[in-house]
Structure formats: structure tokens, C-alpha cells
């Protein structure tokens, strides 16, 4: 039985818990995985740049015993006008699973999933679910429990923010505070969904478009690049809106016990200062490392574990 990871909306609490627990288990006890994907052929199709996610899923699939075909931005006949449906039909007949990054909406992944055995969304325009799964794995490792954590997210309400907003409130008592520039916040429907989840699980989600009166105590300060991969901003003066949203020593100084997270790649001096990213509270590279273990857990889950 093959399964998809297209949106966190599709995963049950038990599914998320399994992937996060298994990712943390692999990260802690390396070499515990065997070759559950032996005899599988996994396609890795990235139409947009990637360092971490593409390497994590490629290495992860190979370590789990699969054989891998990779397609970069210039490789598929999609570039010459073949439809996504036709592409999906052909790939679905030949591959056991597909890991995909596009600049398009989640709906594109669903079209691929109609024909392919298993599709993993390795980042779409509107959601980055495997980033959130890897981040939950890091939080589980770091804090033991995700329930009750207080997370301050600073930056664009992009696909990483959307995934976090759809995941974190599902852990009881989580407080998610977002500080996003005006005009660059979470999509209204995602914020509404996150608040509904928060009501269900006894969590809270707040979004504000200024950096005044930051919340008093936080366990995590999370930020992300201002120029999200695969996107551009129509306003040539967009940086003015983002300037106040830099994570620097003043911001993290409010939370001496908090860890700093960043999904990377980072642009030191823009969304975060070098002092903070390379400082003692930063766990950004631990996050990046965990993307491999989380990808392995995700692939195991997709292919029947
Ligand atoms: N965080 C993240 O998705 O990194 P890459 O773009 O390098 O895959």
C-alpha cells in the first residue's frame, strides 16, 4: 500500500505522530532502518532549486534500498508542453513513488497523485509539509514533547509558515505567535484553519503585522528567508516592509532560554543576523540534518511501514 504526503491536512494525528517519532528514532539510533524500499524505484523531480530537501529524499531513498531517478528543472517534457496529467500517467506506470518540488499549488501534486503510487510534496507554492515534519522531529528531539511549546515565527507567511501553522496547533497547548509583514502574512484560509485546529486542540494561534510588544516568554524563535524559493514579489520596495522583521540579538535577547530555528537557506543580514544564526541558541543546522531522517521516516510511511 502506497500513500501520499501532499498536505498536512491529509494526515491524521496518528500519521504525523508516526512520522515524527520514527524520524527522531532514526536520528537517535542510526542504522536501524534495513532496506524496506528494496525493489522500489523512486523518482525525485525538482523543478526548483533545493539543497536540503532534494538531498535528503535522494539519500534517504538510497539508504532505504530504493533505486532513484532524479529529474531537474530542464529534464521532463513538461518543459516542451506535455501536460501534467500525461506526465503523471507515464511516470505512474514506471515509478513506485515520486518526490516533487514545483512552484505550483498543492493541486498540482494531487493531479500527479491520481496516477502515481505515492507522491511526496517536497515544497509547493502554498505548503512545505516535509519541512514541518522535519521541524517537528527536531522539536521532539530537543524538547521531548511538542505539546505546550511556545513558538514565535518571524517573517513571511510563506509555504513553511503555512505548514507550521497546519501542524503545530495539533499538539495540545501549543502557542504559535506569528509576526509577518503587512501584505505578506499567512493566506487567510490557512490562518482560519490553524485557528480552528487551535480551538480543537486547546492551542492558540495569533498573527500580527508588527514587531511591537513581542510575547513575553517563548521556547522557539523561528524565521525563514525573505525570498522564498520559486517566488518573487511584485512590489520593488518589498524590503522596506521586511526590515523590522529581522531576527537579531535584540529579538532573541527577550528569550534567553529559547532555541532559534531557520529552515535554511539563510541570508545573513537579511532575515537573521550572522551573530544569531551562528550563535549558541541556533539549531538551524540540526534542523537541516534532521531533514534526512525525517525524509526516511516519510518514505517508510509512504511505502507501507
Ligand atoms: N528548507 C529547504 O527546503 O531547503 P532547500 O530549499 O535547500 O531544499
PDB file of C-alpha atoms in Angstrom, residues 143 218-220 252 254-259 281:
ATOM      1  CA  UNK A 143      12.168  19.265  23.965  1.00  0.00           C
ATOM      2  CA  UNK A 218       8.862  31.781  24.084  1.00  0.00           C
ATOM      3  CA  UNK A 219      10.632  28.428  23.696  1.00  0.00           C
ATOM      4  CA  UNK A 220      11.392  28.779  19.984  1.00  0.00           C
ATOM      5  CA  UNK A 252      16.365  36.716  20.819  1.00  0.00           C
ATOM      6  CA  UNK A 254      13.924  38.631  25.008  1.00  0.00           C
ATOM      7  CA  UNK A 255      14.092  34.835  25.225  1.00  0.00           C
ATOM      8  CA  UNK A 256      17.415  33.745  26.763  1.00  0.00           C
ATOM      9  CA  UNK A 257      16.342  30.084  27.029  1.00  0.00           C
ATOM     10  CA  UNK A 258      14.775  29.815  23.555  1.00  0.00           C
ATOM     11  CA  UNK A 259      16.254  27.977  20.586  1.00  0.00           C
ATOM     12  CA  UNK A 281      20.959  29.234  20.605  1.00  0.00           C
TER      13      UNK A 281
END
